[in-house]
């Protein structure tokens, strides 16, 4: 088996084939699957992955157990409420870790210069970004879904409240996992556009926290509509929607947060693909 | 084969590479030389499709890099030894690259053996020295066993054993019929590694020829002739005879003559005919370094100057015999005139080089020998006109001027010579 390149090699002045060396290593076209394997090797072989995801699991489980313990000590029982929504606080904290990992997955390549080595080994830049996105999305989806289920099970076992329905369980586990993974993917796209770890992480934390903080201080009555929109569509309140404890009566409900996150991520990811293909690295 | 046609890259207002056309052929090691900031790395990045050229194009094997089928199996590159994630082990770094290129994982251990990093393969690469980083970068370049190899400064930070290894590796890769394109600042290394040279300065092509042609084209070869001191008038007689025979004669500081354009036996014959005894007649072979320096002297962007420490010197002590320490004044273009001028048409910068330095305050009364030459320099070393190709007849005149000035020169402190040497070393 020889390189197809060898056969179609153009001839230059001397009439010699271009480069006479033929490698004994069999040549085959690299595919997206190869790129996914490579990105999996990359993401599992750096410590930041273990640290950010480890901290996220510890935060989600730790905060979930603490909240459940606090509720169990208090006088007021849950009564007709389910224990599931208590997982919200851990997820909110854990989202910071997911954002950090999402940004680092691509921005660290720019920070170290590794991106040049990567793109020399794979000139198809879209394939590299797609492989990174797939590996990161599946990793975060799996870990957050499993952790959210674990936290929900612990809280339900510690407190007696209304038994949650199957729908509620799916949204509080797979729904939360999807939303977190999409938030991380959005961070990855932002990291690819900004190409600087600290800048992209700061921007994403601002995106998570700023709308809520701004809405809190909009006292003017003429801004009431804006205030309401910021409250309803801020990321913390969208997470709460997945737990069926919306801050306001109107706004997104059910699976809407996941669809909104998917649309926003797709748009920014589109820009990221476009920019990566066009820019110098 | 790598082929660049009219390659141009602008970053905003700065033109990094301008209208660069060259070919890198298989089977030989091609050196890529140029001063700092001359656009070598930019060119390499454009070859690898990392930077998009503003104009022109560059192809590898007839295709632009990003359209190559199986690019990592055809082109391997070492751009920057530190372009790895420091938290990843050497083996995992190479494994991820191998997987990305569809190369069997067994190849990773092979190249780790080739570069001698098996012992540290599982250590995080942030702890690697510069030399180990270079070896890791070379391993990544060799991973796909490609036909075309690019190395940007591969011997940086390597120990002598490593330098020898890289030299033999390059030669071996080329002898297997591969295209090897290497940039380096180590001229002595280039002279024994490369067969062909591409030299750029300020983003433009200065030279594209074999190493041997390069040295002879930009040669500073000369014969050193020292007439006997005991014989007054012999010197002038010899200079006249050499000038008539078509040689170019420059005077050296200690009274010896630098003769170019005449073979050694002919110089000896001429001396014999004009009845002049010689105490020295020695050939001075130009090295690649000298030829390179001469070609690029006007294309150097970042030139070091002596550290003057002006303003920090203590105020002159009264009663110190009136002798004040004067900080050395270094001419702005110290090498101007040190090397013989390049042949006409060879150097695009010959006509629009930097303007000559202002006459230093130390030598205000000195008449300039040739207008473009800084006077201090002209006096301290052998002068050479900057304008290309002096006619043989004028060479004698030139020497005459220098000998006229001799008293002036000897009156000056010796430090002027030392200054020049320092500047050259620093560069």
XYZ file of C-alpha atoms in Angstrom:
708
model
C 0.000 0.000 0.000
C 1.516 3.283 -1.026
C 0.382 6.846 -0.690
C -2.103 7.925 -3.350
C 0.039 11.027 -3.398
C 2.959 9.057 -4.760
C 1.069 8.054 -7.886
C -0.372 11.447 -8.703
C 2.818 13.273 -7.822
C 3.561 16.061 -10.264
C 6.819 15.962 -12.153
C 9.322 18.757 -11.861
C 11.987 19.946 -14.238
C 14.421 17.057 -13.963
C 11.677 14.593 -14.829
C 12.134 13.005 -11.407
C 9.135 12.214 -9.271
C 8.635 14.712 -6.532
C 10.456 13.294 -3.537
C 11.607 9.720 -3.895
C 11.030 8.635 -0.314
C 8.201 6.233 0.444
C 7.351 5.522 4.048
C 6.921 1.873 5.097
C 4.163 2.919 7.510
C 0.812 2.243 5.853
C -0.923 5.452 4.845
C -4.587 5.915 5.463
C -6.712 9.000 5.495
C -7.325 10.400 8.959
C -10.984 10.750 9.917
C -13.099 12.548 12.494
C -12.909 9.361 14.573
C -9.113 9.701 14.730
C -9.480 13.313 15.818
C -11.956 12.296 18.544
C -9.504 9.662 19.828
C -6.755 12.291 19.834
C -8.874 14.802 21.733
C -9.832 12.140 24.249
C -6.116 11.471 24.828
C -5.552 15.201 25.249
C -8.403 15.863 27.640
C -7.629 12.902 29.885
C -3.895 13.581 30.027
C -3.956 17.030 31.616
C -4.578 17.703 35.264
C -6.973 20.598 34.715
C -9.647 18.147 33.523
C -9.412 16.068 36.672
C -9.333 19.152 38.889
C -12.245 21.059 37.369
C -14.508 18.032 37.049
C -13.446 16.729 40.468
C -14.217 20.077 42.088
C -17.547 20.167 40.272
C -18.572 16.737 41.597
C -17.457 17.646 45.123
C -19.378 20.937 44.997
C -22.575 19.398 43.631
C -22.599 16.503 46.099
C -21.273 18.502 49.062
C -23.607 21.455 48.667
C -26.557 19.132 47.950
C -25.950 17.148 51.156
C -25.441 20.327 53.231
C -28.670 21.882 51.971
C -30.630 18.708 52.612
C -29.155 18.493 56.102
C -30.053 22.155 56.778
C -33.634 21.589 55.647
C -33.964 18.472 57.757
C -32.899 20.443 60.857
C -35.352 23.286 60.299
C -38.849 23.323 61.763
C -40.684 23.723 58.458
C -40.977 20.405 56.683
C -41.100 20.154 52.899
C -44.723 19.153 53.067
C -46.170 18.981 49.589
C -42.881 19.949 47.871
C -40.391 17.584 46.297
C -36.816 17.383 47.583
C -35.351 17.406 44.055
C -35.074 21.225 43.547
C -32.569 21.403 46.406
C -29.955 20.236 43.911
C -30.081 23.678 42.254
C -27.405 25.279 44.456
C -24.765 22.672 43.713
C -25.440 22.894 39.995
C -25.101 26.682 40.019
C -21.658 26.414 41.629
C -20.672 23.503 39.429
C -21.413 25.522 36.293
C -18.355 27.681 37.027
C -16.163 24.558 36.828
C -17.756 23.475 33.554
C -17.164 26.941 32.091
C -13.520 26.830 33.154
C -12.934 23.417 31.617
C -14.737 24.386 28.415
C -12.572 27.452 27.930
C -9.356 25.646 28.888
C -10.005 22.808 26.439
C -9.269 25.120 23.519
C -7.682 28.270 24.956
C -4.831 26.330 26.588
C -3.802 25.223 23.095
C -3.478 28.836 22.105
C -1.719 29.718 25.364
C 0.948 27.050 24.934
C 1.257 27.257 21.139
C 0.121 23.629 20.918
C -2.552 24.741 18.424
C 0.145 25.131 15.738
C 1.362 21.601 16.298
C -2.225 20.347 16.234
C -3.151 22.172 13.040
C 0.058 21.042 11.353
C -0.921 17.459 12.126
C -4.492 18.103 10.966
C -4.918 20.985 8.520
C -8.683 20.451 8.533
C -9.396 22.915 11.314
C -13.113 22.274 11.485
C -12.414 18.636 12.251
C -10.256 19.584 15.231
C -12.906 21.893 16.695
C -15.669 19.349 16.054
C -13.676 16.586 17.747
C -12.963 18.795 20.749
C -16.643 19.711 21.032
C -17.822 16.101 20.807
C -15.372 14.815 23.410
C -16.009 17.674 25.806
C -19.803 17.560 25.421
C -20.073 13.818 26.022
C -17.679 13.922 28.979
C -19.492 16.756 30.757
C -22.932 15.400 29.903
C -22.101 12.021 31.421
C -20.521 13.356 34.579
C -23.119 16.036 35.356
C -26.057 13.731 34.635
C -24.684 10.995 36.886
C -23.781 13.461 39.639
C -27.167 15.225 39.473
C -28.900 11.846 39.766
C -26.709 10.915 42.718
C -27.424 14.222 44.498
C -31.173 13.888 43.820
C -31.199 10.356 45.222
C -29.347 11.452 48.383
C -31.678 14.398 48.974
C -34.841 12.379 48.395
C -33.551 9.728 50.795
C -32.722 12.318 53.502
C -36.016 14.229 53.397
C -39.630 13.160 53.231
C -41.580 15.246 50.771
C -43.786 14.629 47.800
C -42.413 11.898 45.555
C -41.111 13.442 42.314
C -42.670 12.348 39.021
C -40.711 10.612 36.286
C -40.773 13.804 34.169
C -39.252 15.776 37.035
C -36.548 13.184 37.523
C -35.562 13.258 33.834
C -35.382 17.059 33.745
C -33.431 17.227 37.012
C -30.841 14.744 35.744
C -30.574 14.521 31.958
C -31.993 18.047 31.529
C -29.470 19.522 33.944
C -26.694 17.486 32.345
C -27.605 18.712 28.859
C -27.870 22.323 30.004
C -24.478 22.199 31.752
C -22.807 20.490 28.791
C -24.240 23.117 26.425
C -23.071 25.889 28.735
C -19.600 24.313 28.637
C -19.751 24.041 24.854
C -20.688 27.719 24.658
C -17.596 28.444 26.779
C -15.492 26.332 24.423
C -16.760 28.337 21.448
C -16.076 31.611 23.280
C -12.610 30.341 24.208
C -11.955 29.542 20.552
C -13.020 33.048 19.537
C -11.125 34.898 22.283
C -8.110 32.520 22.372
C -7.188 33.639 25.874
C -8.059 31.550 28.945
C -8.491 34.236 31.588
C -10.389 36.580 29.287
C -12.815 33.919 28.106
C -13.463 32.554 31.624
C -14.148 36.064 32.931
C -16.513 36.772 30.072
C -18.448 33.555 30.625
C -18.787 34.093 34.387
C -20.082 37.563 33.556
C -22.626 36.024 31.192
C -23.809 33.714 33.990
C -24.003 36.260 36.808
C -24.359 39.738 35.341
C -27.966 39.639 34.003
C -29.284 38.606 37.414
C -27.210 41.199 39.287
C -28.208 43.938 36.842
C -31.893 43.032 37.114
C -31.713 43.284 40.902
C -30.789 46.944 40.721
C -33.225 48.074 38.025
C -35.535 50.084 40.250
C -36.902 52.426 37.585
C -40.432 51.539 36.546
C -39.652 52.218 32.887
C -37.173 49.319 32.960
C -39.615 46.818 34.383
C -39.858 44.868 31.135
C -36.106 44.638 30.784
C -35.797 43.620 34.408
C -38.301 40.834 33.966
C -36.607 39.521 30.814
C -33.226 39.524 32.534
C -34.671 37.661 35.506
C -36.398 35.072 33.364
C -33.611 34.373 30.905
C -30.603 34.651 33.202
C -28.736 31.371 33.435
C -29.402 30.726 37.161
C -33.140 31.148 36.647
C -33.060 28.858 33.632
C -31.405 26.180 35.757
C -34.163 26.673 38.327
C -36.756 26.173 35.585
C -35.303 22.701 35.004
C -36.095 22.014 38.690
C -39.613 23.438 38.283
C -38.986 26.288 40.716
C -39.135 29.301 38.418
C -38.492 32.693 40.021
C -41.288 34.262 38.030
C -44.583 32.864 36.857
C -44.028 33.537 33.157
C -40.960 32.925 30.977
C -39.442 29.637 29.867
C -40.745 26.399 31.305
C -40.316 22.685 30.870
C -37.421 21.848 28.525
C -37.170 25.425 27.164
C -33.820 26.193 28.901
C -32.155 23.304 27.065
C -33.499 24.524 23.703
C -32.447 28.111 24.414
C -28.956 26.969 25.431
C -28.704 24.782 22.317
C -29.663 27.662 20.022
C -27.236 30.119 21.626
C -24.407 27.554 21.582
C -25.045 26.685 17.938
C -24.879 30.350 16.932
C -21.620 31.083 18.776
C -20.123 27.768 17.640
C -20.891 28.775 14.054
C -18.850 31.937 14.523
C -16.079 29.895 16.136
C -15.858 27.541 13.123
C -15.868 30.480 10.726
C -13.203 32.389 12.635
C -10.958 29.341 13.125
C -10.962 28.662 9.393
C -10.233 32.246 8.462
C -7.733 33.408 11.045
C -3.981 32.960 11.270
C -2.847 30.889 14.210
C 9.347 19.941 -3.035
C 8.267 23.249 -1.587
C 7.551 26.041 -4.028
C 6.781 29.637 -3.084
C 5.662 32.136 -5.694
C 5.429 35.843 -4.935
C 4.766 35.124 -1.278
C 3.794 38.284 0.630
C 2.540 38.697 4.183
C 1.524 41.957 5.805
C 0.533 42.431 9.433
C -1.214 45.773 9.388
C 1.308 48.297 8.158
C 4.276 45.993 8.659
C 5.335 43.837 5.744
C 6.870 40.687 7.172
C 7.527 38.924 3.879
C 7.547 40.574 0.481
C 7.404 38.890 -2.927
C 9.337 35.807 -1.910
C 9.805 33.139 -4.563
C 11.930 30.043 -4.091
C 11.999 26.281 -4.482
C 13.174 23.718 -1.965
C 14.152 20.532 -3.740
C 14.184 16.969 -2.460
C 17.418 15.124 -1.810
C 19.348 17.972 -0.248
C 19.343 19.862 3.020
C 18.296 23.425 2.273
C 19.297 26.052 4.805
C 17.070 29.030 5.467
C 18.991 32.008 6.798
C 18.220 35.559 7.708
C 18.658 38.038 10.561
C 16.154 38.205 13.437
C 12.813 39.489 12.262
C 13.579 38.856 8.594
C 10.459 36.719 8.136
C 11.814 33.162 8.391
C 9.243 31.911 10.863
C 6.435 33.730 9.060
C 7.460 31.984 5.845
C 7.510 28.620 7.598
C 4.051 29.255 9.038
C 2.755 30.143 5.585
C 4.225 26.929 4.140
C 2.291 25.022 6.808
C -0.949 26.857 6.099
C -1.049 28.354 9.587
C -0.876 31.917 8.240
C -2.679 32.931 5.095
C -0.427 34.825 2.639
C -1.582 38.346 1.773
C -0.489 37.706 -1.807
C 1.175 34.888 -3.714
C 1.022 31.239 -2.768
C 3.155 28.421 -1.492
C 2.674 24.756 -2.308
C 4.071 21.517 -0.965
C 4.230 18.842 -3.624
C 1.993 20.927 -5.855
C -0.806 21.444 -3.325
C -1.363 24.185 -0.786
C -0.698 22.595 2.615
C -4.298 22.745 3.796
C -5.481 20.880 0.704
C -2.889 18.102 0.889
C -4.280 14.616 1.153
C -2.786 13.084 4.313
C -0.843 16.214 5.202
C 0.783 14.824 8.389
C 2.129 11.868 6.426
C 3.763 14.159 3.871
C 4.973 17.090 5.909
C 6.515 17.115 9.372
C 7.500 20.288 11.129
C 9.263 21.575 14.207
C 8.239 25.196 14.609
C 8.605 25.937 18.276
C 10.015 23.481 20.784
C 7.864 24.925 23.547
C 4.611 24.532 21.591
C 3.408 21.693 23.805
C 1.040 21.597 26.761
C 3.399 21.453 29.722
C 1.045 19.345 31.789
C 1.025 16.481 29.321
C 3.671 13.767 29.244
C 5.899 13.466 26.197
C 4.323 10.167 25.293
C 0.747 11.405 25.543
C 1.650 14.481 23.514
C 2.996 12.342 20.696
C 0.181 9.822 21.080
C -2.456 12.512 20.585
C -0.656 13.717 17.443
C -0.330 10.163 16.124
C -4.016 9.481 16.680
C -4.930 12.748 14.996
C -2.925 11.741 11.912
C -4.056 8.130 11.809
C -0.582 6.814 12.623
C -0.265 3.533 14.581
C 0.491 4.122 18.267
C 3.562 1.880 18.044
C 5.240 4.615 16.029
C 5.206 6.857 19.119
C 7.614 4.600 20.990
C 9.783 4.355 17.869
C 10.281 8.116 17.556
C 10.793 8.446 21.314
C 13.666 6.027 20.837
C 14.993 7.925 17.828
C 15.260 11.175 19.793
C 16.406 9.455 22.979
C 13.554 10.441 25.270
C 12.330 6.965 26.330
C 13.520 7.508 29.898
C 11.399 10.630 30.379
C 8.505 9.664 28.107
C 6.047 9.582 30.978
C 7.199 12.784 32.658
C 5.300 16.017 32.236
C 6.972 18.065 29.542
C 6.922 21.289 31.594
C 9.984 19.931 33.395
C 11.911 19.490 30.162
C 15.001 21.525 29.385
C 15.179 23.458 26.116
C 17.219 20.668 24.558
C 14.742 17.982 25.641
C 11.940 20.155 24.267
C 13.768 20.335 20.939
C 14.076 16.563 20.887
C 10.361 16.235 21.578
C 9.622 18.673 18.742
C 11.851 16.705 16.367
C 10.073 13.518 17.436
C 6.744 15.128 16.511
C 8.133 16.119 13.113
C 9.363 12.565 12.439
C 6.147 10.926 13.640
C 4.510 10.627 10.216
C 7.748 9.558 8.486
C 7.069 12.366 5.983
C 8.781 13.288 2.703
C 9.011 16.960 3.529
C 10.511 18.175 6.798
C 10.673 21.704 8.140
C 12.799 22.588 11.141
C 12.893 26.052 12.665
C 16.079 26.401 14.718
C 16.377 22.682 15.520
C 19.719 22.860 17.335
C 18.732 25.596 19.798
C 19.604 24.447 23.278
C 21.009 21.081 22.243
C 24.206 19.709 23.738
C 27.163 19.044 21.410
C 26.161 15.403 21.093
C 22.652 16.516 20.154
C 23.943 19.001 17.590
C 26.011 16.291 15.934
C 23.008 13.986 15.986
C 20.746 16.598 14.370
C 23.381 17.292 11.703
C 23.620 13.622 10.771
C 19.867 13.209 10.993
C 19.274 16.046 8.514
C 21.822 14.634 6.095
C 20.408 11.155 6.410
C 16.834 12.340 5.861
C 17.915 14.233 2.750
C 19.911 11.293 1.431
C 16.754 9.183 1.602
C 15.285 11.508 -1.000
C 13.323 13.746 1.314
C 13.011 17.494 1.235
C 14.647 19.033 4.308
C 14.264 22.752 5.018
C 16.149 24.024 8.067
C 16.495 27.485 9.512
C 19.337 28.266 11.852
C 21.523 31.066 13.127
C 24.513 28.816 13.701
C 26.564 29.476 10.571
C 29.249 26.943 11.350
C 26.534 24.320 11.717
C 24.820 25.397 8.504
C 28.108 25.262 6.602
C 28.526 21.553 7.368
C 24.847 20.570 7.176
C 23.248 22.391 4.275
C 24.063 22.053 0.600
C 21.754 24.771 -0.601
C 20.970 28.121 0.977
C 18.036 30.472 0.838
C 18.835 33.776 2.494
C 16.246 36.427 3.220
C 16.542 39.877 4.761
C 13.652 42.138 5.706
C 11.258 39.658 4.146
C 12.893 39.648 0.723
C 15.015 37.079 -1.020
C 18.713 37.963 -0.873
C 20.197 34.783 -2.227
C 19.150 31.333 -3.442
C 22.156 29.189 -4.370
C 24.372 26.359 -3.196
C 26.570 26.918 -0.162
C 29.733 26.853 -2.279
C 28.398 29.416 -4.746
C 27.099 31.509 -1.893
C 30.508 31.760 -0.273
C 32.297 32.507 -3.523
C 29.680 35.059 -4.622
C 29.772 36.896 -1.353
C 33.351 36.074 -0.732
C 35.585 38.069 1.471
C 38.603 35.944 0.455
C 41.814 37.939 0.484
C 45.542 37.521 0.668
C 47.426 39.183 3.471
C 50.692 40.659 2.206
C 53.250 42.156 4.552
C 56.179 43.879 2.932
C 59.385 44.072 4.923
C 59.384 47.040 7.280
C 63.081 47.589 6.908
C 62.716 48.750 3.355
C 61.162 52.241 3.133
C 59.292 52.823 -0.082
C 58.816 49.134 -0.684
C 55.256 49.329 0.453
C 54.294 52.034 -2.007
C 56.136 50.234 -4.781
C 54.275 47.019 -4.102
C 50.895 48.771 -3.878
C 51.481 50.400 -7.242
C 52.519 47.096 -8.844
C 49.527 45.240 -7.413
C 47.153 47.990 -8.481
C 48.508 47.913 -12.020
C 48.061 44.159 -12.177
C 44.363 44.590 -11.350
C 44.361 43.721 -7.655
C 42.410 45.655 -5.068
C 44.541 46.680 -2.152
C 43.379 47.738 1.280
C 45.658 48.741 4.088
C 45.506 47.031 7.442
C 46.182 48.657 10.767
C 49.556 47.111 11.407
C 50.949 47.889 7.967
C 49.974 44.692 6.191
C 48.025 44.826 2.946
C 44.808 43.081 2.076
C 44.804 42.058 -1.566
C 41.799 40.771 -3.409
C 41.478 39.843 -7.056
C 44.934 38.289 -7.467
C 46.004 34.696 -6.842
C 48.795 34.154 -4.338
C 51.485 33.077 -6.858
C 50.819 36.191 -8.914
C 51.248 38.409 -5.855
C 54.516 36.673 -5.109
C 55.691 37.174 -8.707
C 54.734 40.852 -8.643
C 56.628 41.381 -5.408
C 59.620 39.644 -6.853
C 59.477 41.732 -10.044
C 59.253 44.999 -8.127
C 62.046 43.814 -5.861
C 60.115 43.897 -2.631
C 60.799 41.438 0.150
C 57.725 39.945 1.799
C 57.458 38.888 5.423
C 54.028 37.452 5.036
C 51.910 36.188 2.192
C 48.971 34.239 3.544
C 45.583 33.228 2.162
C 42.519 34.156 4.190
C 39.582 31.896 3.384
C 36.126 33.309 3.877
C 33.747 31.310 6.014
C 30.021 31.005 5.512
C 29.603 33.328 8.456
C 31.609 36.081 6.799
C 29.821 35.673 3.497
C 26.490 35.748 5.318
C 27.430 38.811 7.369
C 28.512 40.616 4.277
C 25.322 39.830 2.407
C 22.990 40.738 5.235
C 24.839 43.651 6.773
C 22.300 46.109 5.436
C 19.275 43.975 6.178
C 19.802 43.668 9.917
C 16.892 45.143 11.861
C 18.019 44.603 15.415
C 21.607 45.632 15.952
C 23.229 45.773 19.331
C 25.282 48.745 20.425
C 27.771 49.075 23.241
C 26.302 49.762 26.671
C 27.373 53.362 27.098
C 26.227 53.923 30.682
C 25.992 57.579 29.740
C 24.745 59.691 32.608
C 25.834 57.194 35.227
C 29.547 57.965 35.041
C 30.803 59.923 38.088
C 31.502 63.603 37.410
C 35.121 64.263 36.390
C 37.426 64.623 39.367
C 39.252 67.947 39.429
C 43.009 67.560 39.325
C 42.964 64.229 37.584
C 45.605 65.341 35.171
C 43.006 66.775 32.862
C 42.365 63.323 31.451
C 38.665 62.777 31.305
C 37.161 59.399 30.678
C 35.094 59.602 27.565
C 32.511 56.919 27.015
C 33.247 55.058 23.841
C 31.300 56.308 20.876
C 30.175 53.550 18.617
C 29.283 54.358 15.048
C 25.730 53.552 14.194
C 26.713 51.167 11.420
C 29.863 49.534 12.666
C 30.283 46.927 9.993
C 29.780 49.303 7.133
C 32.991 49.121 5.204
C 34.469 46.204 7.076
C 33.554 43.731 4.409
C 34.256 44.289 0.783
C 31.160 45.524 -1.039
C 28.834 42.966 -2.552
C 28.917 42.499 -6.305
C 26.622 44.887 -8.145
C 23.049 43.744 -8.342
C 23.485 41.025 -5.731
C 22.260 43.009 -2.774
C 18.987 44.892 -3.083
C 19.908 47.001 -0.095
C 23.229 48.185 -1.445
C 21.763 51.405 -2.739
C 19.272 52.227 -0.021
C 21.160 51.118 3.074
C 20.945 53.090 6.308
C 22.530 56.525 6.147
C 26.101 56.733 7.411
C 26.597 57.517 11.044
C 27.351 61.055 12.061
C 30.997 61.781 12.603
C 31.761 61.052 16.240
C 32.724 64.046 18.319
C 36.127 62.546 19.008
C 37.339 63.032 15.460
C 35.919 66.310 14.284
C 38.782 67.415 12.097
C 39.155 64.215 10.174
C 38.592 64.363 6.442
C 36.373 61.505 5.278
C 38.018 58.972 3.014
C 34.915 58.038 1.135
C 31.692 59.841 1.961
C 29.515 56.880 3.002
C 32.086 55.483 5.414
C 31.962 56.659 9.018
C 35.271 58.431 9.607
C 36.090 56.717 12.878
C 35.619 53.358 11.285
C 37.591 54.360 8.233
C 40.533 55.225 10.376
C 40.337 52.277 12.714
C 40.107 49.539 10.129
C 40.726 49.068 6.487
C 38.286 51.225 4.554
C 36.177 50.009 1.729
C 33.827 52.131 -0.303
C 30.177 51.299 0.099
C 29.354 51.890 -3.499
C 29.811 48.655 -5.362
C 32.860 47.596 -7.334
C 35.726 50.068 -7.130
C 37.761 50.273 -10.319
C 41.286 48.908 -9.974
C 42.749 52.316 -10.726
C 40.989 53.918 -7.812
C 42.205 51.273 -5.412
C 45.662 52.712 -5.423
C 44.257 56.142 -4.708
C 42.336 54.717 -1.833
C 45.383 53.224 -0.239
C 47.189 56.496 -0.742
C 44.482 58.301 1.182
C 44.754 55.863 3.994
C 48.511 56.140 4.224
C 48.187 59.929 4.229
C 45.954 59.642 7.220
C 48.201 57.333 9.080
C 49.520 59.903 11.577
C 45.986 60.926 12.397
C 45.059 57.353 13.043
C 47.946 56.513 15.273
C 47.304 59.605 17.344
C 43.972 58.210 18.340
C 43.502 55.987 21.363
C 43.572 52.288 20.780
C 40.207 51.783 22.340
C 38.501 52.543 19.051
C 39.534 49.180 17.709
C 38.471 47.313 20.800
C 35.102 48.998 20.647
C 34.480 47.724 17.181
C 35.370 44.194 18.139
C 32.962 44.216 21.050
C 30.136 45.403 18.901
C 30.741 42.697 16.406
C 30.888 40.012 19.042
C 27.694 41.188 20.598
C 25.946 40.918 17.341
